[in-house]
Coordinates of C-alpha atoms in Angstrom, one line a residue:
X252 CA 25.3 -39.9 -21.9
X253 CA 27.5 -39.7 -25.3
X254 CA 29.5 -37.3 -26.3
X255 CA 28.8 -34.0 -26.1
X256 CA 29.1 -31.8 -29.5
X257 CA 31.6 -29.5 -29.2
X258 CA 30.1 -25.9 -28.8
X259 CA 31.1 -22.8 -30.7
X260 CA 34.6 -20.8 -29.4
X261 CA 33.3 -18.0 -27.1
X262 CA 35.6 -15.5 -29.3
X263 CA 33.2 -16.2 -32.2
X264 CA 29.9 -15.4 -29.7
X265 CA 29.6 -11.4 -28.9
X266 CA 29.0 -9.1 -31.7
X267 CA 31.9 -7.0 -32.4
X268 CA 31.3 -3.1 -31.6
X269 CA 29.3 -3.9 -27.7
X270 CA 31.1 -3.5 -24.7
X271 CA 29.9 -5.7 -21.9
X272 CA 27.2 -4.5 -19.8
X273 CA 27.5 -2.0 -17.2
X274 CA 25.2 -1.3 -14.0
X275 CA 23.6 2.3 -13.9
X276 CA 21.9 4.2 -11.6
X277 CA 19.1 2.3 -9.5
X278 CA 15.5 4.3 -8.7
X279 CA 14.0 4.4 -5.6
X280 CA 11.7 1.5 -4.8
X281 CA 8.5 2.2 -6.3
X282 CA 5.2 2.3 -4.0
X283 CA 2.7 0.0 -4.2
X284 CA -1.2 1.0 -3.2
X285 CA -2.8 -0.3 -0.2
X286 CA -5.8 -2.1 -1.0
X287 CA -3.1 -4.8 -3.2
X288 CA -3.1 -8.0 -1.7
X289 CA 0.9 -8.5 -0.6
X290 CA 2.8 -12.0 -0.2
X291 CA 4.7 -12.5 2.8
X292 CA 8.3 -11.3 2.4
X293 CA 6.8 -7.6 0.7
X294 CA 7.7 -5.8 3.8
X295 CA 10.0 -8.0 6.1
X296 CA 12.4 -8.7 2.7
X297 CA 12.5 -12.1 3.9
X298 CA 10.9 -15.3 2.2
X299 CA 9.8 -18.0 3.7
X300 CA 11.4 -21.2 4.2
X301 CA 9.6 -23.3 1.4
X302 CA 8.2 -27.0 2.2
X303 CA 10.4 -29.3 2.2
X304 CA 8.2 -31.8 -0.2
X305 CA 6.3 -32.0 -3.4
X306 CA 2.5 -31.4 -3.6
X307 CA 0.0 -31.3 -6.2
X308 CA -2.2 -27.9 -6.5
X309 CA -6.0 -28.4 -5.2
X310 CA -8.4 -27.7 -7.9
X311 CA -9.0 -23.8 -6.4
X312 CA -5.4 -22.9 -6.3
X313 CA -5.4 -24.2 -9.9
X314 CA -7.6 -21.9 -11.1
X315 CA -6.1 -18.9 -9.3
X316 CA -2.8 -19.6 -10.7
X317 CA -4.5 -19.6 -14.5
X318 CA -6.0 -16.2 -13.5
X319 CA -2.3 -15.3 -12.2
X320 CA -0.7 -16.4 -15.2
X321 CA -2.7 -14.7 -17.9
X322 CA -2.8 -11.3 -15.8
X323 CA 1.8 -12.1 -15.8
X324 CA 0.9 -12.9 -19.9
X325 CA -0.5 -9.2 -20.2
X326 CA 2.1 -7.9 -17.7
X327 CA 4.8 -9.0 -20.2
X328 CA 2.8 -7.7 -23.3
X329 CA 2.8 -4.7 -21.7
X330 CA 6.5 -4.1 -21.2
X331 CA 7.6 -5.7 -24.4
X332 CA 5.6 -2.9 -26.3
X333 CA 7.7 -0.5 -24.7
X334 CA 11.0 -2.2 -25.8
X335 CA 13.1 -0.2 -28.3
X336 CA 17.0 1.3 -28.7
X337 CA 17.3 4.7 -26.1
X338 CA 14.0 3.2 -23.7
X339 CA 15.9 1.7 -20.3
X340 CA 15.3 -0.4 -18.3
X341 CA 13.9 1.5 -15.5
X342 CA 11.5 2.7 -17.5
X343 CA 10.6 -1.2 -18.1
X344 CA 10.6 -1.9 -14.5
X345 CA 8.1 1.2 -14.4
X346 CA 5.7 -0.2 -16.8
X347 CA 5.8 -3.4 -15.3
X348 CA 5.1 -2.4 -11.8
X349 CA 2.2 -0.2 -12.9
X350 CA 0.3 -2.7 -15.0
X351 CA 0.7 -6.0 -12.4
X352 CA -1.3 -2.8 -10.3
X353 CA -3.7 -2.3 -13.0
X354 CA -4.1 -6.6 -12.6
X355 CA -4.6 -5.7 -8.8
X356 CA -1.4 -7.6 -8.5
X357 CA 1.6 -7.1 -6.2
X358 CA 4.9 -7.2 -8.2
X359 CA 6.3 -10.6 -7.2
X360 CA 9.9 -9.7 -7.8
X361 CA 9.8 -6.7 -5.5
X362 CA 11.7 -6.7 -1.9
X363 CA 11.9 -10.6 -2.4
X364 CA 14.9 -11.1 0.0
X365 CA 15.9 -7.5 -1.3
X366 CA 15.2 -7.2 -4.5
X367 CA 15.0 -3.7 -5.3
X368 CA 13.0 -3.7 -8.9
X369 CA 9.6 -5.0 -10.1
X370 CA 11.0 -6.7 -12.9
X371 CA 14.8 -8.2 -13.5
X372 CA 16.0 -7.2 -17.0
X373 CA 18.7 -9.6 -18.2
X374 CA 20.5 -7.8 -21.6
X375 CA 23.4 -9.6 -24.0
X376 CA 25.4 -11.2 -21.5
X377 CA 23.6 -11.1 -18.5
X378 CA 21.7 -14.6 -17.8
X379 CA 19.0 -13.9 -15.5
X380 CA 18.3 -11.5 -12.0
X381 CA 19.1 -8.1 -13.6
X382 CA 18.2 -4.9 -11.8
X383 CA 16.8 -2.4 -13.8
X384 CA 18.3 0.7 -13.9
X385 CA 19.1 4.1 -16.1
X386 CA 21.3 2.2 -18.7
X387 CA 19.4 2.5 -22.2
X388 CA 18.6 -0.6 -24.6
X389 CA 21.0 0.2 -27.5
X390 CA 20.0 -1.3 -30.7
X391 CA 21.2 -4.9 -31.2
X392 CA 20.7 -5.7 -27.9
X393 CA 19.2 -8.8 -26.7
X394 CA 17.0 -8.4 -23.6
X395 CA 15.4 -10.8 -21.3
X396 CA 12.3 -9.5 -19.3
X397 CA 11.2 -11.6 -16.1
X398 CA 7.8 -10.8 -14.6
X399 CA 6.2 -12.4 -11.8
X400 CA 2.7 -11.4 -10.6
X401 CA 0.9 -12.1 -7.2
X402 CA -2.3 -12.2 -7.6
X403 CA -5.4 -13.6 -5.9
X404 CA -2.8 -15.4 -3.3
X405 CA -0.7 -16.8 -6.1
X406 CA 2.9 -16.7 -8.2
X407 CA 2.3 -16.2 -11.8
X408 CA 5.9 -16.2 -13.8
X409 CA 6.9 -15.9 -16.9
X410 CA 9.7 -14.6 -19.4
X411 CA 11.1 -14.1 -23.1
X412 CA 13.8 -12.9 -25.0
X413 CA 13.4 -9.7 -26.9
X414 CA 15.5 -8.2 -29.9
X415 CA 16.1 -4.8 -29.4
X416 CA 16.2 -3.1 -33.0
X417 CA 18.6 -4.9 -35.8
X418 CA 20.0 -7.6 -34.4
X419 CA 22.7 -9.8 -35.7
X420 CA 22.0 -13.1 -37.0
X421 CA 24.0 -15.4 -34.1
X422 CA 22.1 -13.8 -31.8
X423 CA 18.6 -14.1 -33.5
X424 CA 19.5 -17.7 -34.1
X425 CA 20.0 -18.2 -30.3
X426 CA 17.4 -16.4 -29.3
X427 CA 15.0 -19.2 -31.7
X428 CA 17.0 -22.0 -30.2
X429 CA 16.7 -20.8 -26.4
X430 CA 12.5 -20.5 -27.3
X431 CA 12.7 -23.5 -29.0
X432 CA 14.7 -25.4 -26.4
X433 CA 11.9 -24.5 -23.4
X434 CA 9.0 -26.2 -26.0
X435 CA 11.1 -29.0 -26.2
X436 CA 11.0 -29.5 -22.7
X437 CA 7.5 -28.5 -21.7
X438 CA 6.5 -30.8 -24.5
X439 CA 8.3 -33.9 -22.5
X440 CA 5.9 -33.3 -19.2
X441 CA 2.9 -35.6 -18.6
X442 CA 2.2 -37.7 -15.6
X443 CA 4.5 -40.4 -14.8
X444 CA 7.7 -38.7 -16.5
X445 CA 10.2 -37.4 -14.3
X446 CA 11.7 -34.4 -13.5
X447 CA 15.2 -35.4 -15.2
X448 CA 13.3 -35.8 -18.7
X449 CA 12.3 -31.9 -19.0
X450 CA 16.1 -31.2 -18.8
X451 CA 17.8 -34.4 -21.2
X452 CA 15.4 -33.3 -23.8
X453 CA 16.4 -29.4 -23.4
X454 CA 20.2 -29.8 -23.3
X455 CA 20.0 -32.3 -26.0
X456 CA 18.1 -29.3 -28.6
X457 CA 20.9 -26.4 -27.3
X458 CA 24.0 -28.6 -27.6
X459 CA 23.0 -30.0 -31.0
X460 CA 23.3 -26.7 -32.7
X461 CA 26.5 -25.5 -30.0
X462 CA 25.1 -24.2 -27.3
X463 CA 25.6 -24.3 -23.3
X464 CA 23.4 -24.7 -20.9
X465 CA 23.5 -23.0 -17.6
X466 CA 23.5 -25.2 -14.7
X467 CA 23.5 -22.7 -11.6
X468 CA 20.0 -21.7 -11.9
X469 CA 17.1 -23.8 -12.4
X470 CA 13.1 -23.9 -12.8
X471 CA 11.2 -24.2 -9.7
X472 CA 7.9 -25.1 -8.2
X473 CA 5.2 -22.4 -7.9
X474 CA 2.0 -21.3 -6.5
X475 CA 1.2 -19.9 -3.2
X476 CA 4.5 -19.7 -2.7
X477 CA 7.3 -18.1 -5.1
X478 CA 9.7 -20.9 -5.1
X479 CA 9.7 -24.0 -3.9
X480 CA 10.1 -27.8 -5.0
X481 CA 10.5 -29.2 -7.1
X482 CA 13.6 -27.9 -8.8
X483 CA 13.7 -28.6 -12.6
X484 CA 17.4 -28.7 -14.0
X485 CA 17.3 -27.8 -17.6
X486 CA 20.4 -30.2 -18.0
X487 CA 20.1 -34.1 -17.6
X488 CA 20.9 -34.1 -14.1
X489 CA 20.7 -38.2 -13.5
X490 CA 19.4 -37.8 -9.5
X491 CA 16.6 -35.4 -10.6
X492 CA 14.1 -38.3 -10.3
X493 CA 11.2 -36.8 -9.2
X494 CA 8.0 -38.3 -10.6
X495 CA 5.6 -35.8 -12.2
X496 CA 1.9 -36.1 -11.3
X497 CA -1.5 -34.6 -12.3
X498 CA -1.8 -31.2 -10.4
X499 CA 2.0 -30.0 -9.9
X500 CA 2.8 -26.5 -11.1
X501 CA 6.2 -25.1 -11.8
X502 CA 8.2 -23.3 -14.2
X503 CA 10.4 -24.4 -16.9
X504 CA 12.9 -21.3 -17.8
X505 CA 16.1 -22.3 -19.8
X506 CA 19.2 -20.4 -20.4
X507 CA 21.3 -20.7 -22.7
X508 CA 24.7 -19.4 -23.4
X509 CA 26.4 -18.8 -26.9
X510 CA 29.5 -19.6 -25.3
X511 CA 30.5 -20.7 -21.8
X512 CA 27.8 -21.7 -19.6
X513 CA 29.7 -20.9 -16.3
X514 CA 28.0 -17.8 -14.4
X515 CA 29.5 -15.2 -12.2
X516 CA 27.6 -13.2 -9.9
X517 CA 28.0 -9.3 -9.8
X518 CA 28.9 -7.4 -6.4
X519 CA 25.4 -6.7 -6.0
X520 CA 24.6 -10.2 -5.3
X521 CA 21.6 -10.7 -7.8
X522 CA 23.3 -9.8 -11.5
X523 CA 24.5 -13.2 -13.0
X524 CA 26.7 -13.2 -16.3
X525 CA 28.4 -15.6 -18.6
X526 CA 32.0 -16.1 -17.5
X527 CA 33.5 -15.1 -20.7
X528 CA 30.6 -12.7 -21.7
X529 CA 28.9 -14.2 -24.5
X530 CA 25.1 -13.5 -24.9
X531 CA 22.7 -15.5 -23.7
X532 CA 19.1 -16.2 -23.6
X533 CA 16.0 -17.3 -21.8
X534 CA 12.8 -18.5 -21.9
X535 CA 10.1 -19.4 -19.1
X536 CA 6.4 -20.4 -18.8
X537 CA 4.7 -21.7 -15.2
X538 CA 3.2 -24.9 -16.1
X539 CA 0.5 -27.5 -15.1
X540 CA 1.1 -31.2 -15.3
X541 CA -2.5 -32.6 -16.1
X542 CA -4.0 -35.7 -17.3
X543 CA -3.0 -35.4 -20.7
X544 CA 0.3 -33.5 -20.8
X545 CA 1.0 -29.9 -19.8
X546 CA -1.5 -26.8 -19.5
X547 CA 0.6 -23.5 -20.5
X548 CA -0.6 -21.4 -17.3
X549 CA 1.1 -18.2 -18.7
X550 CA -1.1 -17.3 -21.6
X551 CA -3.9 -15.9 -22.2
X552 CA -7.7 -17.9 -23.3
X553 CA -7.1 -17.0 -26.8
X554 CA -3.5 -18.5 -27.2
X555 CA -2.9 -22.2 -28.1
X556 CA -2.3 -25.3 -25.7
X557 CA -0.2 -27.4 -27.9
X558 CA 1.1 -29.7 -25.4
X559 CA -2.4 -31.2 -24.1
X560 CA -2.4 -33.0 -27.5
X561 CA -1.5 -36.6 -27.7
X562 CA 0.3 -36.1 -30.9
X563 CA 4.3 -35.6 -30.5
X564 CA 4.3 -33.7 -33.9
X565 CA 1.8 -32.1 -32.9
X566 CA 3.5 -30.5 -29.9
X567 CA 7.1 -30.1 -31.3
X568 CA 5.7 -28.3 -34.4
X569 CA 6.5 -24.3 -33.8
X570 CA 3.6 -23.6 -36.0
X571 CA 1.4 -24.1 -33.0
X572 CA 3.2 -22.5 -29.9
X573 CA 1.9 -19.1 -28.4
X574 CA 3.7 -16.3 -31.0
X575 CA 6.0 -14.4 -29.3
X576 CA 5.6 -11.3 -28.0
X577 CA 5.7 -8.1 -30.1
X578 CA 8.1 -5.3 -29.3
X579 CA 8.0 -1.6 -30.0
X580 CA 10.5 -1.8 -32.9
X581 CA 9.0 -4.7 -34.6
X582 CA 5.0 -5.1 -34.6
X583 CA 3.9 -9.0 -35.1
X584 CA 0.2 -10.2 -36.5

């Protein structure tokens, strides 16, 4: 690899006036209806160990996973209408949990080796496994929501970045970038690549304008199970060599960090944050490597597949990626 640009000082990367994050007060675990289908670990806490090898989808768990990932789509819609300063993010976890219901889905996110929340809500500094609790969005916040649906005996999972009221410009920018970033990648998978190509062309778009990219967390096959192989760095990671081939499925979910990109992990074992507390930011679709490129899973049948078409421009050009998802505080379209 060449050199790497040098990224911007973390004392230039957390908006003056927030203090860092702060865990609140945890609901009880909320119930979920008999007659909802559960995945194995619901009640035990305990998931599976995962296969130990790669293997493409069959052509019925395919289809199941596009009806998974739409219903996670609407899921996601749902609680990002409800983002907006004062809301918490209990109340998110709430909406969530009710609507994957309404999909006759089981929350995937719920008792998976003990999570305690539907939905993990990731704010400013926090890069990814958040619990929701009683602490309310304040405006200029940046907020990640993570949903994952089971549904019809799959994993749908997918996430974005939100921006909670006026938000300053650094983080707005890395909020694009982060978005931007996870296109870039999807738009390098097509049979016959390799896993280590999603990542090279990812950290190559966040370190050209500064950023970091956080290495102890990483995409991951999905389907009938949650999480399982293959693992997809969104760094070049050189032994990631995995060949990609017509039928896998798996997320790709970048974060990325306006300063650091070293995590440390909270006393309650799932909350990760940025060493030296600047923001950060992620995106995530579940994916299907086809014949002609990548099928985005997580949308719905009126959004646009940009990265079945042939054309490279075509699939780098933002102009046809899925919009983003409209909040509460700002209404899109």
């Amino acid at each position: 690899m060449g050199r790497r640009k040098r990224r911007v000082p973390a004392s230039r990367t957390r908006p003056s006036g927030f203090e860092p994050v702060v865990a609140g007060m945890v609901s009880p675990r909320r119930a979920v209806p008999a007659h909802i289908e559960l995945p194995p670990y619901a009640l035990s806490g305990k998931s599976s160990p995962a296969p130990s090898g790669v293997e493409p989808s069959d052509g019925a768990t395919i289809d199941a996973m596009r009806s998974a990932g739409s219903a996670a789509r609407r899921v996601l819609r749902a609680v990002a209408a409800e983002i907006a300063p004062g809301v918490t993010s209990d109340h998110l976890d709430e909406v969530c949990h009710e609507t994957c219901i309404a999909e006759s889905g089981y929350p995937s996110p719920l008792n998976y080796n003990g999570f305690p929340k539907s939905l993990c809500t990731s704010a400013n500094e926090i890069i990814c496994h958040g619990i929701p609790d009683d602490r309310r969005l304040r405006d200029g916040d940046i907020v990640n929501c993570d949903v994952t649906i089971f549904v019809g005996g799959v994993h749908g999972d997918h996430s974005e970045t939100f921006l909670v009221g006026d938000v300053d410009e650094a983080s707005r920018r890395l909020v694009e970038v982060t978005r931007e970033s996870m296109y870039h990648g999807i738009a390098a998978v097509r049979p016959g690549a390799q896993v280590c190509d999603i990542g090279r062309v990812i950290q190559a778009r966040a370190e050209s304008e500064g950023y970091g990219v956080v290495r102890e967390f990483v995409g991951h096959g999905i389907g009938q199970i949650f999480h399982r192989l293959p693992n997809i760095p969104h760094y070049f990671d050189p032994s990631a060599r995995t060949e990609l081939v017509e039928g896998m499925t798996f997320t790709v979910e970048p974060m990325i960090t306006a300063g650091t990109p070293r995590a440390q992990l909270w006393p309650d074992g799932w909350t990760a944050m940025t060493a030296d507390r600047s923001r950060t930011a992620q995106f995530e679709h579940t994916v299907l490597v086809t014949a002609d490129g990548a099928e985005l899973l997580t949308v719905t049948d009126d959004e646009p597949q940009p990265f079945l078409s042939a054309s490279a421009a075509s699939r780098l050009n933002p102009d046809n990626w899925p919009r983003q998802l409209p909040t509460a505080a700002v209404r899109t379209g």
